[in-house]
Amino acid sequence: MIVQCFQIISPTSGKVVSDHPGIRVGAEYPVLEVITTAGRVLFRIPERPDVPVERDTPGLWDAAMFTVVSSRVPDCWAAGLEDGQVTLAPKEWQRPGFWDDYFDGEPTAGAEYERLRAEVLAQA
């Protein structure tokens, strides 16, 4: 799935802002993961989808910032449900603690992320 940013909502304040160093209005982004709760939908967007990176720091962004450019869903995505939260993402990323492990630099989580990130980007 590819989305295009048409406004920026600050992840910290929740207010519309004119710019942010992590995202640009008008730019298109592949979606790595979709997370839904009762009142919110978030997209996990890679930091730099256009280049291979040593250590990507994908961010969570409010879906209200985007329009869908391509609705193609990657084959590796699976639906998960935990604590009332629905997630669409690779199953490996849905295990409890995966993102903590990844951002803490755990090698297995890093390898899983890189492999599945490449798969998601190839199918976007």
PDB file of C-alpha atoms in Angstrom:
ATOM      1  CA  MET A   1       0.000   0.000   0.000  1.00  0.00           C
ATOM      2  CA  ILE A   2       1.278   3.437  -0.893  1.00  0.00           C
ATOM      3  CA  VAL A   3      -0.058   6.634   0.617  1.00  0.00           C
ATOM      4  CA  GLN A   4       0.507  10.315  -0.098  1.00  0.00           C
ATOM      5  CA  CYS A   5       0.814  12.861   2.699  1.00  0.00           C
ATOM      6  CA  PHE A   6      -1.531  15.850   2.357  1.00  0.00           C
ATOM      7  CA  GLN A   7      -1.166  17.267   5.893  1.00  0.00           C
ATOM      8  CA  ILE A   8       1.109  16.704   8.864  1.00  0.00           C
ATOM      9  CA  ILE A   9      -0.263  15.912  12.298  1.00  0.00           C
ATOM     10  CA  SER A  10       2.355  16.217  15.028  1.00  0.00           C
ATOM     11  CA  PRO A  11       2.871  12.865  16.774  1.00  0.00           C
ATOM     12  CA  THR A  12       3.411  14.689  20.068  1.00  0.00           C
ATOM     13  CA  SER A  13       0.685  17.361  20.062  1.00  0.00           C
ATOM     14  CA  GLY A  14      -1.877  15.795  17.721  1.00  0.00           C
ATOM     15  CA  LYS A  15      -2.256  19.161  15.975  1.00  0.00           C
ATOM     16  CA  VAL A  16      -1.817  19.946  12.285  1.00  0.00           C
ATOM     17  CA  VAL A  17       1.608  21.519  11.704  1.00  0.00           C
ATOM     18  CA  SER A  18       3.269  23.037   8.634  1.00  0.00           C
ATOM     19  CA  ASP A  19       6.322  20.767   8.625  1.00  0.00           C
ATOM     20  CA  HIS A  20       8.116  17.941  10.401  1.00  0.00           C
ATOM     21  CA  PRO A  21      11.606  16.514   9.790  1.00  0.00           C
ATOM     22  CA  GLY A  22      10.235  12.969   9.456  1.00  0.00           C
ATOM     23  CA  ILE A  23       7.647  13.491   6.705  1.00  0.00           C
ATOM     24  CA  ARG A  24       6.736  15.827   3.839  1.00  0.00           C
ATOM     25  CA  VAL A  25       3.431  17.027   2.406  1.00  0.00           C
ATOM     26  CA  GLY A  26       3.069  15.778  -1.177  1.00  0.00           C
ATOM     27  CA  ALA A  27       5.466  12.850  -0.759  1.00  0.00           C
ATOM     28  CA  GLU A  28       4.397   9.240  -1.273  1.00  0.00           C
ATOM     29  CA  TYR A  29       5.238   6.556   1.283  1.00  0.00           C
ATOM     30  CA  PRO A  30       4.920   2.778   1.402  1.00  0.00           C
ATOM     31  CA  VAL A  31       3.005   1.527   4.439  1.00  0.00           C
ATOM     32  CA  LEU A  32       4.811  -1.156   6.446  1.00  0.00           C
ATOM     33  CA  GLU A  33       2.027  -1.735   8.971  1.00  0.00           C
ATOM     34  CA  VAL A  34      -1.521  -0.566   9.774  1.00  0.00           C
ATOM     35  CA  ILE A  35      -2.615  -0.353  13.423  1.00  0.00           C
ATOM     36  CA  THR A  36      -6.205   0.382  14.382  1.00  0.00           C
ATOM     37  CA  THR A  37      -7.789   1.063  17.743  1.00  0.00           C
ATOM     38  CA  ALA A  38     -11.291   2.195  18.631  1.00  0.00           C
ATOM     39  CA  GLY A  39     -10.518   5.842  17.898  1.00  0.00           C
ATOM     40  CA  ARG A  40      -7.388   5.905  15.773  1.00  0.00           C
ATOM     41  CA  VAL A  41      -5.653   4.417  12.734  1.00  0.00           C
ATOM     42  CA  LEU A  42      -1.868   4.599  12.432  1.00  0.00           C
ATOM     43  CA  PHE A  43       0.469   3.811   9.534  1.00  0.00           C
ATOM     44  CA  ARG A  44       4.034   2.668  10.146  1.00  0.00           C
ATOM     45  CA  ILE A  45       6.164   4.405   7.525  1.00  0.00           C
ATOM     46  CA  PRO A  46       9.864   3.645   6.890  1.00  0.00           C
ATOM     47  CA  GLU A  47      12.270   6.463   7.647  1.00  0.00           C
ATOM     48  CA  ARG A  48      13.877   6.412   4.178  1.00  0.00           C
ATOM     49  CA  PRO A  49      12.004   4.033   1.878  1.00  0.00           C
ATOM     50  CA  ASP A  50      13.988   5.086  -1.192  1.00  0.00           C
ATOM     51  CA  VAL A  51      17.405   3.881  -0.012  1.00  0.00           C
ATOM     52  CA  PRO A  52      18.745   0.867   1.875  1.00  0.00           C
ATOM     53  CA  VAL A  53      19.581   1.943   5.401  1.00  0.00           C
ATOM     54  CA  GLU A  54      21.763   0.436   8.059  1.00  0.00           C
ATOM     55  CA  ARG A  55      19.204   1.088  10.796  1.00  0.00           C
ATOM     56  CA  ASP A  56      15.763   2.301   9.763  1.00  0.00           C
ATOM     57  CA  THR A  57      13.602   3.997  12.392  1.00  0.00           C
ATOM     58  CA  PRO A  58      10.075   3.580  11.032  1.00  0.00           C
ATOM     59  CA  GLY A  59       7.579   5.969  12.570  1.00  0.00           C
ATOM     60  CA  LEU A  60       3.890   5.751  13.380  1.00  0.00           C
ATOM     61  CA  TRP A  61       1.812   8.435  11.688  1.00  0.00           C
ATOM     62  CA  ASP A  62      -1.889   9.244  11.906  1.00  0.00           C
ATOM     63  CA  ALA A  63      -3.742   7.837   8.873  1.00  0.00           C
ATOM     64  CA  ALA A  64      -5.723  11.115   8.698  1.00  0.00           C
ATOM     65  CA  MET A  65      -2.576  12.640   7.148  1.00  0.00           C
ATOM     66  CA  PHE A  66      -2.755  10.531   3.993  1.00  0.00           C
ATOM     67  CA  THR A  67      -4.689   9.531   0.915  1.00  0.00           C
ATOM     68  CA  VAL A  68      -4.231   6.078  -0.618  1.00  0.00           C
ATOM     69  CA  VAL A  69      -2.317   6.049  -3.909  1.00  0.00           C
ATOM     70  CA  SER A  70      -2.068   2.257  -4.267  1.00  0.00           C
ATOM     71  CA  SER A  71      -4.265  -0.105  -2.267  1.00  0.00           C
ATOM     72  CA  ARG A  72      -2.208  -3.209  -3.048  1.00  0.00           C
ATOM     73  CA  VAL A  73      -1.713  -5.201   0.162  1.00  0.00           C
ATOM     74  CA  PRO A  74       1.585  -7.087   0.560  1.00  0.00           C
ATOM     75  CA  ASP A  75       1.307 -10.888   0.543  1.00  0.00           C
ATOM     76  CA  CYS A  76       3.209 -11.111   3.829  1.00  0.00           C
ATOM     77  CA  TRP A  77       0.633  -9.075   5.773  1.00  0.00           C
ATOM     78  CA  ALA A  78      -1.606 -10.928   8.203  1.00  0.00           C
ATOM     79  CA  ALA A  79      -4.398  -9.606  10.393  1.00  0.00           C
ATOM     80  CA  GLY A  80      -3.796  -9.709  14.122  1.00  0.00           C
ATOM     81  CA  LEU A  81      -6.046  -8.832  17.054  1.00  0.00           C
ATOM     82  CA  GLU A  82      -4.796  -8.170  20.577  1.00  0.00           C
ATOM     83  CA  ASP A  83      -6.348  -6.065  23.330  1.00  0.00           C
ATOM     84  CA  GLY A  84      -8.905  -4.596  20.917  1.00  0.00           C
ATOM     85  CA  GLN A  85      -6.232  -3.472  18.473  1.00  0.00           C
ATOM     86  CA  VAL A  86      -6.285  -4.773  14.894  1.00  0.00           C
ATOM     87  CA  THR A  87      -2.935  -4.884  13.107  1.00  0.00           C
ATOM     88  CA  LEU A  88      -2.154  -5.561   9.461  1.00  0.00           C
ATOM     89  CA  ALA A  89       1.528  -6.399   9.126  1.00  0.00           C
ATOM     90  CA  PRO A  90       3.900  -9.330   8.783  1.00  0.00           C
ATOM     91  CA  LYS A  91       3.064 -11.864  11.506  1.00  0.00           C
ATOM     92  CA  GLU A  92       6.643 -11.730  12.826  1.00  0.00           C
ATOM     93  CA  TRP A  93       6.218  -8.036  13.663  1.00  0.00           C
ATOM     94  CA  GLN A  94       3.020  -8.719  15.599  1.00  0.00           C
ATOM     95  CA  ARG A  95       4.596 -10.770  18.358  1.00  0.00           C
ATOM     96  CA  PRO A  96       4.580  -8.995  21.738  1.00  0.00           C
ATOM     97  CA  GLY A  97       7.826  -7.100  22.204  1.00  0.00           C
ATOM     98  CA  PHE A  98       8.966  -7.175  18.566  1.00  0.00           C
ATOM     99  CA  TRP A  99       9.203  -3.386  18.189  1.00  0.00           C
ATOM    100  CA  ASP A 100      10.902  -3.021  21.586  1.00  0.00           C
ATOM    101  CA  ASP A 101      13.451  -5.628  20.508  1.00  0.00           C
ATOM    102  CA  TYR A 102      13.957  -3.926  17.156  1.00  0.00           C
ATOM    103  CA  PHE A 103      14.504  -0.441  18.582  1.00  0.00           C
ATOM    104  CA  ASP A 104      16.744  -1.900  21.324  1.00  0.00           C
ATOM    105  CA  GLY A 105      19.017  -3.289  18.575  1.00  0.00           C
ATOM    106  CA  GLU A 106      18.286  -6.993  19.093  1.00  0.00           C
ATOM    107  CA  PRO A 107      19.891  -8.720  16.050  1.00  0.00           C
ATOM    108  CA  THR A 108      17.122 -11.256  15.366  1.00  0.00           C
ATOM    109  CA  ALA A 109      14.473  -8.525  15.324  1.00  0.00           C
ATOM    110  CA  GLY A 110      16.705  -6.413  13.072  1.00  0.00           C
ATOM    111  CA  ALA A 111      17.118  -9.266  10.594  1.00  0.00           C
ATOM    112  CA  GLU A 112      13.359  -9.975  10.595  1.00  0.00           C
ATOM    113  CA  TYR A 113      12.640  -6.293  10.021  1.00  0.00           C
ATOM    114  CA  GLU A 114      15.107  -5.940   7.133  1.00  0.00           C
ATOM    115  CA  ARG A 115      13.873  -9.101   5.376  1.00  0.00           C
ATOM    116  CA  LEU A 116      10.193  -8.231   5.692  1.00  0.00           C
ATOM    117  CA  ARG A 117      10.725  -4.516   5.005  1.00  0.00           C
ATOM    118  CA  ALA A 118      12.280  -5.476   1.664  1.00  0.00           C
ATOM    119  CA  GLU A 119       9.326  -7.768   0.896  1.00  0.00           C
ATOM    120  CA  VAL A 120       6.752  -5.099   1.756  1.00  0.00           C
ATOM    121  CA  LEU A 121       8.578  -2.447  -0.301  1.00  0.00           C
ATOM    122  CA  ALA A 122       8.909  -4.787  -3.283  1.00  0.00           C
ATOM    123  CA  GLN A 123       5.149  -5.361  -3.278  1.00  0.00           C
ATOM    124  CA  ALA A 124       4.114  -1.741  -2.653  1.00  0.00           C
TER     125      ALA A 124
END
